[in-house]
Short mmCIF file of C-alpha atoms and ligand atoms in Angstrom, two decimals:
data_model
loop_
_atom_site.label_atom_id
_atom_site.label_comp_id
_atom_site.label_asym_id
_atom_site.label_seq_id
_atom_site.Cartn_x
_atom_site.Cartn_y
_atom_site.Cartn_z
CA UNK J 1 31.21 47.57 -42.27
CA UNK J 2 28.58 46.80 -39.55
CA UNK J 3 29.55 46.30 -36.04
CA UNK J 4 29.00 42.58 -35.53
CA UNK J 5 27.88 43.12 -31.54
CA UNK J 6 27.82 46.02 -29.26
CA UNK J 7 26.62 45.96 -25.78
CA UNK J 8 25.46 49.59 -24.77
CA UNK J 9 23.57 48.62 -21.34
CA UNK J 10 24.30 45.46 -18.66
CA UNK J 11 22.55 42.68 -19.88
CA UNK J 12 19.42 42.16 -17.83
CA UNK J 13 19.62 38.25 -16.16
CA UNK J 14 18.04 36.09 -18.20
CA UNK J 15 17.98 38.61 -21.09
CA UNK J 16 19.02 37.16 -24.82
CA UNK J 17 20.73 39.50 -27.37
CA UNK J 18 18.62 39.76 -30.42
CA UNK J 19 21.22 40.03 -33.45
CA UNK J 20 19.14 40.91 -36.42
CA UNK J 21 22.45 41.12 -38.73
CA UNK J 22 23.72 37.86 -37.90
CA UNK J 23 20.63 36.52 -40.12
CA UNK J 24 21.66 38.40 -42.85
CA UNK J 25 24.90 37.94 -43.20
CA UNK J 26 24.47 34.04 -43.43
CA UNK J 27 22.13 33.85 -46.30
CA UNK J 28 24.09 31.18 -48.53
CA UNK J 29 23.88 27.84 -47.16
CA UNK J 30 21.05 25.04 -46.51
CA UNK J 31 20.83 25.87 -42.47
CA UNK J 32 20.41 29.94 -42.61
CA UNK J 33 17.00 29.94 -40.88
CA UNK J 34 18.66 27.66 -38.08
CA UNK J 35 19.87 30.40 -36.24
CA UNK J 36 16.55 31.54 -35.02
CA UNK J 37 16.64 29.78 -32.99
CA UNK J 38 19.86 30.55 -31.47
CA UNK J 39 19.86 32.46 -28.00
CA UNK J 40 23.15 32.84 -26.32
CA UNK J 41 23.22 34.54 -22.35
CA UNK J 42 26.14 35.59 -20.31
CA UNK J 43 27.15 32.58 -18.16
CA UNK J 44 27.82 33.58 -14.37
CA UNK J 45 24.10 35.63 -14.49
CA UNK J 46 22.71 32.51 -15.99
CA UNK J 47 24.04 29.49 -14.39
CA UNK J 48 21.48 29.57 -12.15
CA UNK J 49 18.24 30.61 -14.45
CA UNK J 50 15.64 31.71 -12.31
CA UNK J 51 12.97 28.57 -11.77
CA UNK J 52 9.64 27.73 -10.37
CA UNK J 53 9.79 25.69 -7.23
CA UNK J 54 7.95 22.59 -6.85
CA UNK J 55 5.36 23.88 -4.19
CA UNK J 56 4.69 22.36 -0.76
CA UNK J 57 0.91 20.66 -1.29
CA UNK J 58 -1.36 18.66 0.55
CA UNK J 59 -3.64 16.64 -1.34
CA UNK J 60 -6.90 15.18 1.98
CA UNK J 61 -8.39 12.25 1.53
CA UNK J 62 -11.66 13.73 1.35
CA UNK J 63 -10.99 14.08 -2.27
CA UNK J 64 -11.53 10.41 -2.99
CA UNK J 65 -13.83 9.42 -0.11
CA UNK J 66 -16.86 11.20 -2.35
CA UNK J 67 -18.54 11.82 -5.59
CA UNK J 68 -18.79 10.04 -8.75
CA UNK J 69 -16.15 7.14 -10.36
CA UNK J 70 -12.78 9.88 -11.28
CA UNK J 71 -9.73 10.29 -11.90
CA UNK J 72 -8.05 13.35 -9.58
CA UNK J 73 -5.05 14.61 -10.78
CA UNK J 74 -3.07 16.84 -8.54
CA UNK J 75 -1.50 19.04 -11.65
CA UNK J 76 0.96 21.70 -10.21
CA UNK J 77 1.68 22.80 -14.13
CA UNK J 78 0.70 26.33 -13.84
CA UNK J 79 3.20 26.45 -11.12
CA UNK J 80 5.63 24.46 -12.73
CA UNK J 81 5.32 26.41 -16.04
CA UNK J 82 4.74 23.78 -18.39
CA UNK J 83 2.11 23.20 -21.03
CA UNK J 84 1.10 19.30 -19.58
CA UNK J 85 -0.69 18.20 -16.43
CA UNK J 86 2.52 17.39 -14.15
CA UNK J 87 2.93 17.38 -10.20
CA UNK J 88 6.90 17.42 -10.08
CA UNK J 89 8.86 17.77 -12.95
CA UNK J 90 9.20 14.01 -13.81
CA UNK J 91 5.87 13.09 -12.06
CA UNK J 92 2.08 12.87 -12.54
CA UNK J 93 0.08 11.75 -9.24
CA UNK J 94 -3.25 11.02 -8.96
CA UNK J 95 -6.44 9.84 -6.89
CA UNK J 96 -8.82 7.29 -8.49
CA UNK J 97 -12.04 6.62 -6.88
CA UNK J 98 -13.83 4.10 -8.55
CA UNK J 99 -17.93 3.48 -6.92
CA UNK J 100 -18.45 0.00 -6.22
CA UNK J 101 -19.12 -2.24 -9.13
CA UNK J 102 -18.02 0.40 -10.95
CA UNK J 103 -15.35 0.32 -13.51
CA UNK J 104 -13.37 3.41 -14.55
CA UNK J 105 -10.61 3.54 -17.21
CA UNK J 106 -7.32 5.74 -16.38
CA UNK J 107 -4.36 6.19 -19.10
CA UNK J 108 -1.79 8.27 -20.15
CA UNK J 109 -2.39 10.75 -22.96
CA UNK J 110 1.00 10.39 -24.18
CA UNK J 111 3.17 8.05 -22.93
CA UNK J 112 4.81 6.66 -19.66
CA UNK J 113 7.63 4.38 -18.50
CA UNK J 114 6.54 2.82 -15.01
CA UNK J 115 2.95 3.17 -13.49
CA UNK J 116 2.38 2.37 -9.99
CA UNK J 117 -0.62 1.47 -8.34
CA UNK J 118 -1.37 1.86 -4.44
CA UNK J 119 -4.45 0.51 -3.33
CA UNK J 120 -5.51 2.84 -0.76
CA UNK J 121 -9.14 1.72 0.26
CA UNK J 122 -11.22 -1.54 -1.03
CA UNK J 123 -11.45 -4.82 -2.86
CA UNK J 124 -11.88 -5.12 -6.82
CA UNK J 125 -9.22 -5.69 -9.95
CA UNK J 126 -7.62 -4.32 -13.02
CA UNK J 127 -7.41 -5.39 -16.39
CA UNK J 128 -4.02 -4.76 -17.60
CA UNK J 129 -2.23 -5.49 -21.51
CA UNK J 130 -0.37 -8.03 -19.48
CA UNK J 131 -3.56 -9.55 -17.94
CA UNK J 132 -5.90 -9.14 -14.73
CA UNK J 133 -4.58 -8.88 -11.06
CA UNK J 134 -6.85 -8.45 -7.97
CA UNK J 135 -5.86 -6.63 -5.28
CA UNK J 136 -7.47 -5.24 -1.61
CA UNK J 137 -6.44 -2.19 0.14
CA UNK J 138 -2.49 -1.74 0.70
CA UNK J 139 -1.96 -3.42 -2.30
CA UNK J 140 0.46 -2.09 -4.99
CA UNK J 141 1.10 -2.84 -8.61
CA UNK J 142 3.71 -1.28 -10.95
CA UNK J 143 3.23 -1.77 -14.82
CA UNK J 144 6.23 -0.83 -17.58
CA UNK J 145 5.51 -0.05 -21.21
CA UNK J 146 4.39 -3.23 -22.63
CA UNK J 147 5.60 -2.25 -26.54
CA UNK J 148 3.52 -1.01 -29.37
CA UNK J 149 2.27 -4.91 -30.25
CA UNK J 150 0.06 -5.67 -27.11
CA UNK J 151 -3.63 -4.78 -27.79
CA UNK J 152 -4.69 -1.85 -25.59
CA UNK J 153 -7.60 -3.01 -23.15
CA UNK J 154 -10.14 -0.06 -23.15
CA UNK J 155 -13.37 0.66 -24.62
CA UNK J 156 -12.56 4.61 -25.22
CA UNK J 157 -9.73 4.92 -27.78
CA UNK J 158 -9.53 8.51 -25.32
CA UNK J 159 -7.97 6.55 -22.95
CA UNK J 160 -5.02 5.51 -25.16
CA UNK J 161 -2.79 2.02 -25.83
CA UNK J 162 -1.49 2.61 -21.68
CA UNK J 163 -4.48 2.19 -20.10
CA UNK J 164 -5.91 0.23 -17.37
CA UNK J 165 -9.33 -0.87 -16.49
CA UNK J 166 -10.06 -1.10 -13.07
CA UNK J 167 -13.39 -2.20 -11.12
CA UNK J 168 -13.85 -1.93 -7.21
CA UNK J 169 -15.89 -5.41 -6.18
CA UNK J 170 -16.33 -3.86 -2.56
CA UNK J 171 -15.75 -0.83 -0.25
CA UNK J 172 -18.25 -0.58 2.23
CA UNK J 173 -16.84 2.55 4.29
CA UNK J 174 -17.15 5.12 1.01
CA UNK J 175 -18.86 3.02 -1.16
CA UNK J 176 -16.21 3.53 -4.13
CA UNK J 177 -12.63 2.25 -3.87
CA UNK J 178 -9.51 4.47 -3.88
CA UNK J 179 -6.16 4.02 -5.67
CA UNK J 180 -3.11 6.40 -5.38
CA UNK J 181 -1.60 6.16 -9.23
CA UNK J 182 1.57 7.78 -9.92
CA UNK J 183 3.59 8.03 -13.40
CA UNK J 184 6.00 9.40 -15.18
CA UNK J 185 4.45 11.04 -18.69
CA UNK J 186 5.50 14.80 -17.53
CA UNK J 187 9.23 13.20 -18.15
CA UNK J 188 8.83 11.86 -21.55
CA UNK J 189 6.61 15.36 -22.38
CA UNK J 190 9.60 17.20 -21.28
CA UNK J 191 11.88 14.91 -23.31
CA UNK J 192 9.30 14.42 -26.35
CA UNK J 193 10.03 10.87 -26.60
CA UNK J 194 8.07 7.66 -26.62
CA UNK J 195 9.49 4.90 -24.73
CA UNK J 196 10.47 1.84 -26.93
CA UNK J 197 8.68 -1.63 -27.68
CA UNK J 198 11.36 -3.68 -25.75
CA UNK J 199 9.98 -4.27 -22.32
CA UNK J 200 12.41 -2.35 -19.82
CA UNK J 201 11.47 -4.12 -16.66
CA UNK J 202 8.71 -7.00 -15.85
CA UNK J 203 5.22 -5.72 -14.41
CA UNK J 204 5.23 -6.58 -10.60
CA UNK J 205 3.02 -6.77 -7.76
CA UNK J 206 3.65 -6.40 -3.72
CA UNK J 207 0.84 -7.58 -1.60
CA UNK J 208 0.24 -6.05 1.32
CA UNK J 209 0.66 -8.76 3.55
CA UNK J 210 4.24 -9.73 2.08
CA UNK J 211 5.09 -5.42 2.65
CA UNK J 212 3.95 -5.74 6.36
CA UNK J 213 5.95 -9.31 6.93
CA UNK J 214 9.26 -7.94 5.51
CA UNK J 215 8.76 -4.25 7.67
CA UNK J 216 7.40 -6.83 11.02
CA UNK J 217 10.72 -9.23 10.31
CA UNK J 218 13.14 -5.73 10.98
CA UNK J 219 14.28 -5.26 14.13
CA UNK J 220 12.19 -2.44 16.55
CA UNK J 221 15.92 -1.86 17.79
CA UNK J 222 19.18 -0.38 17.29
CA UNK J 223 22.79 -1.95 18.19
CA UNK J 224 22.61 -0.54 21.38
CA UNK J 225 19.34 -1.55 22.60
CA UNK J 226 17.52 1.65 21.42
CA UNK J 227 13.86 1.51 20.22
CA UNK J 228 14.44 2.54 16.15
CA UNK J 229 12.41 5.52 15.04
CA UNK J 230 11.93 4.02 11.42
CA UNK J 231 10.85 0.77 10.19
CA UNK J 232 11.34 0.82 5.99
CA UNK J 233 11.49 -1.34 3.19
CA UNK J 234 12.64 -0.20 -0.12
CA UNK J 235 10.21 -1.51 -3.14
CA UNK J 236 12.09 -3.22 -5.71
CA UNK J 237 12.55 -4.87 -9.04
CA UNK J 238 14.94 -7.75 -10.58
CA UNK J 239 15.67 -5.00 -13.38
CA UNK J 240 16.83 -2.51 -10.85
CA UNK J 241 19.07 -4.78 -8.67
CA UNK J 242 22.20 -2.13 -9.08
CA UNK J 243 19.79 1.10 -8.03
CA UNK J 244 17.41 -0.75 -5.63
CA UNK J 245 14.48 1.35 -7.44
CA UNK J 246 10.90 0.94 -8.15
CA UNK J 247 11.61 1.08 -11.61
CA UNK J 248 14.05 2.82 -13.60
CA UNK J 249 12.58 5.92 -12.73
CA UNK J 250 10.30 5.61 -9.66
CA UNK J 251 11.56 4.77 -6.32
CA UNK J 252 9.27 3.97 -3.40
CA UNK J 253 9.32 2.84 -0.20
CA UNK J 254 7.21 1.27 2.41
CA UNK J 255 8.00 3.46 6.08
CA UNK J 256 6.96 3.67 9.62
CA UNK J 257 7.26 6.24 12.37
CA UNK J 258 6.67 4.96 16.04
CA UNK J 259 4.59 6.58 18.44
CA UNK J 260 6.27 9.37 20.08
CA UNK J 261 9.22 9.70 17.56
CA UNK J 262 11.02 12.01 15.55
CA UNK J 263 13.00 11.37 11.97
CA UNK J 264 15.91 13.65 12.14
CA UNK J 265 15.75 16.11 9.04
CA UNK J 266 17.17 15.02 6.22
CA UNK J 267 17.05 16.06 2.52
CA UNK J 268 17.43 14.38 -1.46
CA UNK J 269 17.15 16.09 -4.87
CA UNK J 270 14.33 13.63 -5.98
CA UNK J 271 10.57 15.08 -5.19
CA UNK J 272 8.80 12.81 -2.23
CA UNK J 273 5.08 12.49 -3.48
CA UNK J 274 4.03 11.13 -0.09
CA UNK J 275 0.97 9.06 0.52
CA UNK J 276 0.04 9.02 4.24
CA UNK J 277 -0.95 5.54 4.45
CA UNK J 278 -1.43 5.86 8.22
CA UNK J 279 -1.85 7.85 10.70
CA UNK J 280 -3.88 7.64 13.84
CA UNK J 281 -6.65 10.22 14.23
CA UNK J 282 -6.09 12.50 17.63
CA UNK J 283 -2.20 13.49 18.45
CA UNK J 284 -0.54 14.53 15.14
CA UNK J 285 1.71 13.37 12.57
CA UNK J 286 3.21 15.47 10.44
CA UNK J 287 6.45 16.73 8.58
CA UNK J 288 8.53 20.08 8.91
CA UNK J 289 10.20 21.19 5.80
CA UNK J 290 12.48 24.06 4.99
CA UNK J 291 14.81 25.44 2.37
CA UNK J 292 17.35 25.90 5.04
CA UNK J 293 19.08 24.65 8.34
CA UNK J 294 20.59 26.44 11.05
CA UNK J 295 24.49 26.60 12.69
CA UNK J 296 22.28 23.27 14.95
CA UNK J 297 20.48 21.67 12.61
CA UNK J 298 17.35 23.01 13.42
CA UNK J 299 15.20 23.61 10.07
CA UNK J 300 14.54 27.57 9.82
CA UNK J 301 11.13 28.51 9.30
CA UNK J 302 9.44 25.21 8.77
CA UNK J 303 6.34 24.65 7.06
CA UNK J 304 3.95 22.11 8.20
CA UNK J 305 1.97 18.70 6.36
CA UNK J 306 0.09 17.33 8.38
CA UNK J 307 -0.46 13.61 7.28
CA UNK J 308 -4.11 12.39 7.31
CA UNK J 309 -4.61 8.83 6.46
CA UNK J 310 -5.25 8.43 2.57
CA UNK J 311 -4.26 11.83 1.81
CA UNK J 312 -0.68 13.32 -0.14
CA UNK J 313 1.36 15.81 0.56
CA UNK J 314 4.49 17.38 -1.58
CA UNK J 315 8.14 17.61 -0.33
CA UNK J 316 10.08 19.89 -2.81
CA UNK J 317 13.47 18.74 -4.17
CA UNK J 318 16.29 19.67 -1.89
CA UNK J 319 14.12 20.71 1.19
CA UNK J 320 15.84 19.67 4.22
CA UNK J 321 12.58 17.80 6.57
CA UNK J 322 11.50 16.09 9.13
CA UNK J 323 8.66 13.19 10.27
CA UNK J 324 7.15 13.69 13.86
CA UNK J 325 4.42 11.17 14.95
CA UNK J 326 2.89 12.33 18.56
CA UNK J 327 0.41 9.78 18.81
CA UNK J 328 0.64 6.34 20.31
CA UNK J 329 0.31 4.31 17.43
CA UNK J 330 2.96 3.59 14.42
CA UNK J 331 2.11 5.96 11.40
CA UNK J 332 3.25 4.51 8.27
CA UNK J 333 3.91 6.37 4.81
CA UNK J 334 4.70 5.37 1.44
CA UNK J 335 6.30 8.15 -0.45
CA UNK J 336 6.57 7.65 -4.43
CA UNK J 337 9.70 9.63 -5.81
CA UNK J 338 11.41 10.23 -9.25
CA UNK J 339 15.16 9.20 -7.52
CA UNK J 340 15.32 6.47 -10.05
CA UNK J 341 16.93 8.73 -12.43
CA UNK J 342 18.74 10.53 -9.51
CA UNK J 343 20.24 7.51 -8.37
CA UNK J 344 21.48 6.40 -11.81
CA UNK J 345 22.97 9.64 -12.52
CA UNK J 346 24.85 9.66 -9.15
CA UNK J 347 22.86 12.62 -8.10
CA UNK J 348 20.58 11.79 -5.12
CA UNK J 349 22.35 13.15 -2.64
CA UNK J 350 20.89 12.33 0.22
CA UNK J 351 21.81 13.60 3.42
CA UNK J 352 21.42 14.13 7.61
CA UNK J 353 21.03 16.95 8.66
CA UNK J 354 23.15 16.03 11.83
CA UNK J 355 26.10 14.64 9.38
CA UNK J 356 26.07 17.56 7.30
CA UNK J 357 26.41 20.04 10.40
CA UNK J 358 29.15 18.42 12.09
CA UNK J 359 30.95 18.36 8.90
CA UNK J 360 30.69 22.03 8.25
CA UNK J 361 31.64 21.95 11.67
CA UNK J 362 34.95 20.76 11.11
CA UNK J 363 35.51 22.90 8.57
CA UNK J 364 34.73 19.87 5.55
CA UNK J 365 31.77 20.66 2.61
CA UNK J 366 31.08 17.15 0.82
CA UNK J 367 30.15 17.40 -2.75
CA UNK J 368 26.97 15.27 -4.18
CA UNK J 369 28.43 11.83 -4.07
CA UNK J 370 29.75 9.80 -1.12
CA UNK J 371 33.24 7.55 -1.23
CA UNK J 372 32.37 3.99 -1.90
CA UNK J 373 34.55 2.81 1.13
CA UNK J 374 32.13 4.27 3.52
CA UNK J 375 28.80 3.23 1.83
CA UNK J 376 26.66 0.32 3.16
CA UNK J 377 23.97 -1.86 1.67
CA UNK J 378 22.81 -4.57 2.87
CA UNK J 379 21.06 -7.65 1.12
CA UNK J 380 17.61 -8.38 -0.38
CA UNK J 381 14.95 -9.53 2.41
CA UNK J 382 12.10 -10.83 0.09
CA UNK J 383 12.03 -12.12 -3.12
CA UNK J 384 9.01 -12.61 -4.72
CA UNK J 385 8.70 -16.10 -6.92
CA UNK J 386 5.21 -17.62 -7.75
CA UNK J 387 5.12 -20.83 -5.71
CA UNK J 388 5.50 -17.48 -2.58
CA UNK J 389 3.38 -14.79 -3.89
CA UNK J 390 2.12 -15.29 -7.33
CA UNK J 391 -1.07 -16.65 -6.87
CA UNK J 392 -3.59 -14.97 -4.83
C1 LIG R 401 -22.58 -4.31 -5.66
O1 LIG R 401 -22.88 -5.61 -6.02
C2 LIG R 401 -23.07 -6.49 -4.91
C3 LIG R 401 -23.26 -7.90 -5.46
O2 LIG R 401 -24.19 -7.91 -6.46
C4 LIG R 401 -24.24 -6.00 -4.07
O3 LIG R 401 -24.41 -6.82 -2.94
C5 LIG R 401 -23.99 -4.56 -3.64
O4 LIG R 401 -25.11 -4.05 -2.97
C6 LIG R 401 -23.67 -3.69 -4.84
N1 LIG R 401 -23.30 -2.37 -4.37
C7 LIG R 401 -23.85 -1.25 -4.84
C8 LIG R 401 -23.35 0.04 -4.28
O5 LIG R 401 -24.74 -1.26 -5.67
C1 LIG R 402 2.50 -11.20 -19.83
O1 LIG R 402 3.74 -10.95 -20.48
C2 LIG R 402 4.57 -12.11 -20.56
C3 LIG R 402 5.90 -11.68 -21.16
O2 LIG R 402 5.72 -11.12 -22.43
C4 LIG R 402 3.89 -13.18 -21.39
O3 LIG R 402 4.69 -14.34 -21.42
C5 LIG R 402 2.55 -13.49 -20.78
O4 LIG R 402 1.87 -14.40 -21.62
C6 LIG R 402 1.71 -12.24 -20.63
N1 LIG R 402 0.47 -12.56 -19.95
C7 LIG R 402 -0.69 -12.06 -20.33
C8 LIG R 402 -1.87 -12.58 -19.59
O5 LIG R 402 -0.79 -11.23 -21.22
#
């Protein structure tokens, strides 16, 4: 009789047995070639496989302030080790420039959920499967799957049924406009699935001016009188009312730093794809990230992004950082993040940096999710209807 298994050495981490008997043993029934693809490893050595990290990456602005009408995708897949174009394991962002009276087509070669839409720079429109909407700089637009039924709008079949046609009517400082475009194909590659032809969420559109009223109507100060270091308005949709998201998987929201302030680091397990949407030229603004914090606080070994207005820079899942404006103007950001899903699956865990060190302090370790009794949420501050915002 054969041995059925015998281990002569340690297993190596990460190392799978190759049992060349097991496939000829089971030789008699429908499934015998199914166990090829069988790999079993040794749990504790395992648990935590050894992964790529999403990389700390600045994407400047110069990259869309010149050249032809393109699209500019910042694809990290090398470094993420898969075989499609993907900044963060759920996410694809982009630049667009589009040259004035130009019109460029972007789509998704597969599929996507939720696209979103940032106008960084100009005037012009886009020609959607659910219609045309105009927009000007600080603009945003977020489009879901609109089914399998609704004609596509390009010219190039290359483009695919997703796509979106956009034309820039003006931009007089570049001469092409610039949009920051953000989706979530690398999750659906991952998953190999195709989203379905029921409509998950209506396509929606924030102008600028109704962003900078809500932010403006927030108070610039605390309960004791302090001047607040953050203005920021979460982006929202009526079919995300429970997780107060983007979209079922994007999240976004609208932020400002005030001159001569500090955020106090902080961290999440969704990746911040952070537009700078601000930031006055001279005394910096930037953010300090790190895998760690100290016995203070104090991240250890920080790496620096500087922001620089219309340009992007990556914060990796679970990297405890912090926003630092020394100028003497507010700087304002608009990160993009996947913490739609995180926040459905009770897994965003966000946290302070100055909670989570007095806690350890007194001798306590929280696990990802916080008691309901001591969460807080306040109500909706805008809500869009058309007699308010529809028609521009
Ligand atoms: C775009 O078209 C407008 C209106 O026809 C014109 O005034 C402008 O010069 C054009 N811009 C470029 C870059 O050709
Ligand atoms: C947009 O979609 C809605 C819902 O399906 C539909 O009622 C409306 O006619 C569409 N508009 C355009 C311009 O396609």
């Amino acid at each position: 009789m054969r041995a059925f298994l015998s281990i002569a050495a340690p297993l190596a981490v990460g190392a799978a047995l190759e049992l060349p008997v097991c496939s000829q043993v089971h030789t008699d029934y429908a499934g015998a070639s199914w166990d090829r693809s069988v790999r079993i490893y040794e749990y504790v050595s395992n648990a935590n496989p050894t992964m790529t990290e999403v990389p700390v990456r600045v994407y400047p602005p110069s990259m869309h302030q010149r050249g032809p009408s393109a699209i500019m995708p910042f694809d990290l897949s090398s470094e993420l080790e898969v075989d499609y174009p993907a900044t963060s394991p759920n996410l694809l962002a982009n630049f667009v420039r589009v040259l004035e009276n130009e019109t460029l087509e972007t789509g998704v070669a597969f599929a996507a959920t939720s696209q979103t839409f940032y106008v960084i720079r100009g005037r012009g429109s886009s020609l959607t499967r659910n219609g045309t909407v105009e927009w000007a700089a600080g603009d945003m637009f977020v489009l879901p799957y609109f089914g399998d039924d609704v004609e596509p709008v390009c010219t190039t079949s290359a483009a695919g049924a997703q796509c979106v046609v956009h034309t820039c009517a003006a931009e007089p400082e570049y001469g092409g406009c610039a949009l920051y475009w953000v989706h979530d194909e690398p999750l659906l590659q991952y998953l190999g699935v195709e989203p379905s032809s029921r409509r998950r969420f209506d396509p929606a559109f924030y102008t600028s001016v109704a962003m900078k009223a809500t932010v403006q109507s927030l108070s610039n100060t605390d309960a004791d009188g302090e001047v607040k270091n953050r203005r920021g308005i979460l982006l929202g949709n009526s079919a995300t009312s429970q997780t107060r998201t983007l979209t079922p998987t994007l999240w976004s929201l609208l932020n400002t730093i005030g001159p001569k302030m500090n955020q106090k680091p902080h961290k999440h397990n969704s990746v911040a794809l952070d537009l700078a949407v601000y930031a006055a030229e001279g005394a910096p603004v930037y953010t300090r990230m790190s895998r760690e914090l100290d016995g203070e606080g104090a991240l250890v070994n920080p790496m620096m992004a500087k922001w620089e207005t219309g340009g992007v820079f990556v914060t990796p899942p679970g990297w405890w950082h912090s926003h630092h404006n020394e100028g003497d103007e507010d700087a304002w950001v608009m990160p993009v993040q996947d913490a739609g899903i995180y926040t459905h699956q009770r897994t965003l865990d966000f946290r302070f940096a100055d909670e989570e060190v007095a806690r350890l302090q007194a001798g306590r370790a929280r696990g990802a999710t916080i008691d309901l009794a001591t969460t807080r949420t306040s109500e909706n501050l805008y809500r869009g209807t058309p007699a308010e915002c529809g028609a521009r």
